[in-house]
mmCIF file of C-alpha atoms in Angstrom:
data_model
loop_
_atom_site.group_PDB
_atom_site.id
_atom_site.type_symbol
_atom_site.label_atom_id
_atom_site.label_comp_id
_atom_site.label_asym_id
_atom_site.label_seq_id
_atom_site.Cartn_x
_atom_site.Cartn_y
_atom_site.Cartn_z
ATOM 1 C CA GLN Y 1 28.957 28.194 -14.932
ATOM 2 C CA VAL Y 2 30.466 24.882 -15.899
ATOM 3 C CA GLN Y 3 29.355 21.596 -14.420
ATOM 4 C CA LEU Y 4 31.855 18.779 -14.333
ATOM 5 C CA VAL Y 5 31.121 15.145 -13.779
ATOM 6 C CA GLU Y 6 33.863 12.523 -13.162
ATOM 7 C CA SER Y 7 33.492 8.817 -13.627
ATOM 8 C CA GLY Y 8 35.551 5.759 -14.158
ATOM 9 C CA GLY Y 9 37.089 5.288 -10.775
ATOM 10 C CA GLY Y 10 37.182 2.006 -8.894
ATOM 11 C CA LEU Y 11 39.324 -0.645 -7.263
ATOM 12 C CA VAL Y 12 42.335 -1.986 -9.301
ATOM 13 C CA GLN Y 13 45.348 -4.017 -8.487
ATOM 14 C CA VAL Y 14 48.907 -2.840 -8.767
ATOM 15 C CA GLY Y 15 50.003 -2.488 -12.369
ATOM 16 C CA GLY Y 16 46.496 -2.224 -13.531
ATOM 17 C CA SER Y 17 44.892 0.474 -15.605
ATOM 18 C CA LEU Y 18 41.859 2.814 -15.322
ATOM 19 C CA ARG Y 19 40.393 5.517 -17.511
ATOM 20 C CA LEU Y 20 38.702 8.401 -15.855
ATOM 21 C CA SER Y 21 36.279 10.554 -17.725
ATOM 22 C CA CYS Y 22 35.226 14.086 -17.134
ATOM 23 C CA VAL Y 23 32.028 15.306 -18.874
ATOM 24 C CA ALA Y 24 31.257 19.100 -18.966
ATOM 25 C CA SER Y 25 28.002 20.883 -19.366
ATOM 26 C CA GLY Y 26 27.161 24.580 -19.289
ATOM 27 C CA ARG Y 27 29.386 27.113 -20.881
ATOM 28 C CA THR Y 28 31.567 26.351 -23.893
ATOM 29 C CA PHE Y 29 34.110 23.801 -22.696
ATOM 30 C CA SER Y 30 36.709 24.866 -25.253
ATOM 31 C CA ASN Y 31 37.131 28.096 -23.366
ATOM 32 C CA TYR Y 32 38.756 26.251 -20.370
ATOM 33 C CA ALA Y 33 41.944 24.314 -19.875
ATOM 34 C CA THR Y 34 41.238 21.215 -17.945
ATOM 35 C CA GLY Y 35 43.100 19.591 -15.207
ATOM 36 C CA TRP Y 36 43.034 16.548 -13.007
ATOM 37 C CA PHE Y 37 43.940 16.736 -9.342
ATOM 38 C CA ARG Y 38 43.929 14.187 -6.629
ATOM 39 C CA GLN Y 39 43.706 14.085 -2.852
ATOM 40 C CA ALA Y 40 44.670 11.132 -0.720
ATOM 41 C CA PRO Y 41 43.574 10.723 2.856
ATOM 42 C CA GLY Y 42 45.454 13.010 5.298
ATOM 43 C CA LYS Y 43 47.195 14.823 2.345
ATOM 44 C CA GLU Y 44 46.757 18.057 0.431
ATOM 45 C CA ARG Y 45 45.170 18.104 -3.001
ATOM 46 C CA GLU Y 46 47.916 17.826 -5.649
ATOM 47 C CA PHE Y 47 48.176 18.399 -9.354
ATOM 48 C CA VAL Y 48 48.167 15.418 -11.681
ATOM 49 C CA ALA Y 49 47.687 16.565 -15.282
ATOM 50 C CA VAL Y 50 46.434 19.300 -17.365
ATOM 51 C CA ILE Y 51 45.495 19.823 -21.050
ATOM 52 C CA SER Y 52 45.229 23.199 -22.787
ATOM 53 C CA ARG Y 53 42.175 24.674 -24.332
ATOM 54 C CA ASN Y 54 43.235 23.621 -27.840
ATOM 55 C CA GLY Y 55 44.343 20.265 -26.655
ATOM 56 C CA PHE Y 56 47.865 20.712 -28.083
ATOM 57 C CA ARG Y 57 49.778 21.111 -24.810
ATOM 58 C CA THR Y 58 49.755 18.764 -21.766
ATOM 59 C CA ARG Y 59 51.679 18.841 -18.461
ATOM 60 C CA TYR Y 60 51.948 16.118 -15.901
ATOM 61 C CA ALA Y 61 53.267 15.741 -12.348
ATOM 62 C CA ASP Y 62 56.560 14.036 -12.182
ATOM 63 C CA SER Y 63 54.989 11.204 -10.141
ATOM 64 C CA VAL Y 64 52.775 10.154 -13.055
ATOM 65 C CA LYS Y 65 54.877 10.996 -16.166
ATOM 66 C CA GLY Y 66 55.087 8.093 -18.531
ATOM 67 C CA ARG Y 67 52.197 6.343 -16.833
ATOM 68 C CA PHE Y 68 49.183 8.666 -17.074
ATOM 69 C CA ALA Y 69 47.890 10.434 -20.348
ATOM 70 C CA ILE Y 70 45.386 13.237 -20.609
ATOM 71 C CA SER Y 71 43.284 13.855 -23.662
ATOM 72 C CA ARG Y 72 40.161 15.758 -24.705
ATOM 73 C CA ASP Y 73 37.472 15.791 -27.312
ATOM 74 C CA ILE Y 74 35.977 19.319 -27.536
ATOM 75 C CA GLY Y 75 32.989 18.141 -29.511
ATOM 76 C CA LYS Y 76 32.072 15.617 -26.735
ATOM 77 C CA ASN Y 77 32.901 18.019 -23.978
ATOM 78 C CA THR Y 78 34.983 15.329 -22.425
ATOM 79 C CA VAL Y 79 38.441 14.986 -21.000
ATOM 80 C CA TRP Y 80 39.972 11.625 -20.184
ATOM 81 C CA LEU Y 81 42.795 10.531 -17.885
ATOM 82 C CA GLN Y 82 44.270 7.216 -18.891
ATOM 83 C CA MET Y 83 46.104 5.691 -15.965
ATOM 84 C CA ASN Y 84 48.462 2.832 -16.457
ATOM 85 C CA SER Y 85 50.918 0.969 -14.287
ATOM 86 C CA LEU Y 86 49.071 2.027 -11.203
ATOM 87 C CA LYS Y 87 50.700 2.039 -7.893
ATOM 88 C CA PRO Y 88 49.283 2.074 -4.300
ATOM 89 C CA GLU Y 89 50.409 5.705 -3.971
ATOM 90 C CA ASP Y 90 48.010 6.560 -6.809
ATOM 91 C CA THR Y 91 45.092 5.858 -4.377
ATOM 92 C CA ALA Y 92 43.106 9.073 -3.928
ATOM 93 C CA VAL Y 93 39.993 10.800 -4.947
ATOM 94 C CA TYR Y 94 40.583 12.280 -8.359
ATOM 95 C CA TYR Y 95 39.013 15.653 -9.315
ATOM 96 C CA CYS Y 96 38.475 17.230 -12.673
ATOM 97 C CA ALA Y 97 38.699 20.994 -12.796
ATOM 98 C CA ALA Y 98 38.285 23.800 -15.393
ATOM 99 C CA ASP Y 99 40.523 26.818 -15.801
ATOM 100 C CA PRO Y 100 39.034 29.845 -17.545
ATOM 101 C CA VAL Y 101 42.519 30.620 -19.079
ATOM 102 C CA VAL Y 102 42.679 33.127 -21.933
ATOM 103 C CA ALA Y 103 45.681 31.622 -23.647
ATOM 104 C CA MET Y 104 44.909 28.678 -25.994
ATOM 105 C CA TRP Y 105 48.154 27.041 -24.836
ATOM 106 C CA GLY Y 106 47.757 27.739 -21.062
ATOM 107 C CA THR Y 107 48.310 24.865 -18.642
ATOM 108 C CA SER Y 108 48.286 25.854 -14.984
ATOM 109 C CA THR Y 109 49.303 23.417 -12.334
ATOM 110 C CA GLU Y 110 47.947 25.596 -9.574
ATOM 111 C CA SER Y 111 44.606 24.595 -8.095
ATOM 112 C CA HIS Y 112 43.668 28.142 -7.239
ATOM 113 C CA GLU Y 113 43.620 29.011 -11.025
ATOM 114 C CA TYR Y 114 40.620 26.653 -11.448
ATOM 115 C CA ASP Y 115 37.116 27.972 -11.036
ATOM 116 C CA TYR Y 116 35.053 24.854 -11.510
ATOM 117 C CA TRP Y 117 35.431 21.407 -9.881
ATOM 118 C CA GLY Y 118 33.715 18.109 -10.112
ATOM 119 C CA GLN Y 119 32.632 15.955 -7.164
ATOM 120 C CA GLY Y 120 35.478 13.512 -7.577
ATOM 121 C CA THR Y 121 35.905 9.844 -8.236
ATOM 122 C CA GLN Y 122 37.638 7.381 -5.953
ATOM 123 C CA VAL Y 123 40.575 5.363 -7.262
ATOM 124 C CA THR Y 124 42.018 2.592 -5.063
ATOM 125 C CA VAL Y 125 45.027 0.647 -6.013
ATOM 126 C CA SER Y 126 45.499 -2.519 -3.978
ATOM 127 C CA SER Y 127 48.708 -4.292 -3.488
#
């Protein structure tokens, strides 16, 4: 079992920045690729970003490329999502998730590949 706890959400104006944190406990965090997903009201959950087990490979949704950055510190069991130039359409509940991928470079964008999920943190971007 892996427990994930997100923090860092809040209310921000258009163009502002937030940094989300995801702290893991339980099994060895380095055994998991870690992704961020989000879900806006009335919409399906969508992929945002993912970082590989070794931290050397990242992938982003087209909608956030160039604005968001994912990083991790294995020693601190923490993954961050730095979000810059925020837009109203970024408003959603953001979830951290862990994928028990075997490959050190694996980076899945599919939510069904992820076994463990946090409770989510609300991000609201006001115009």
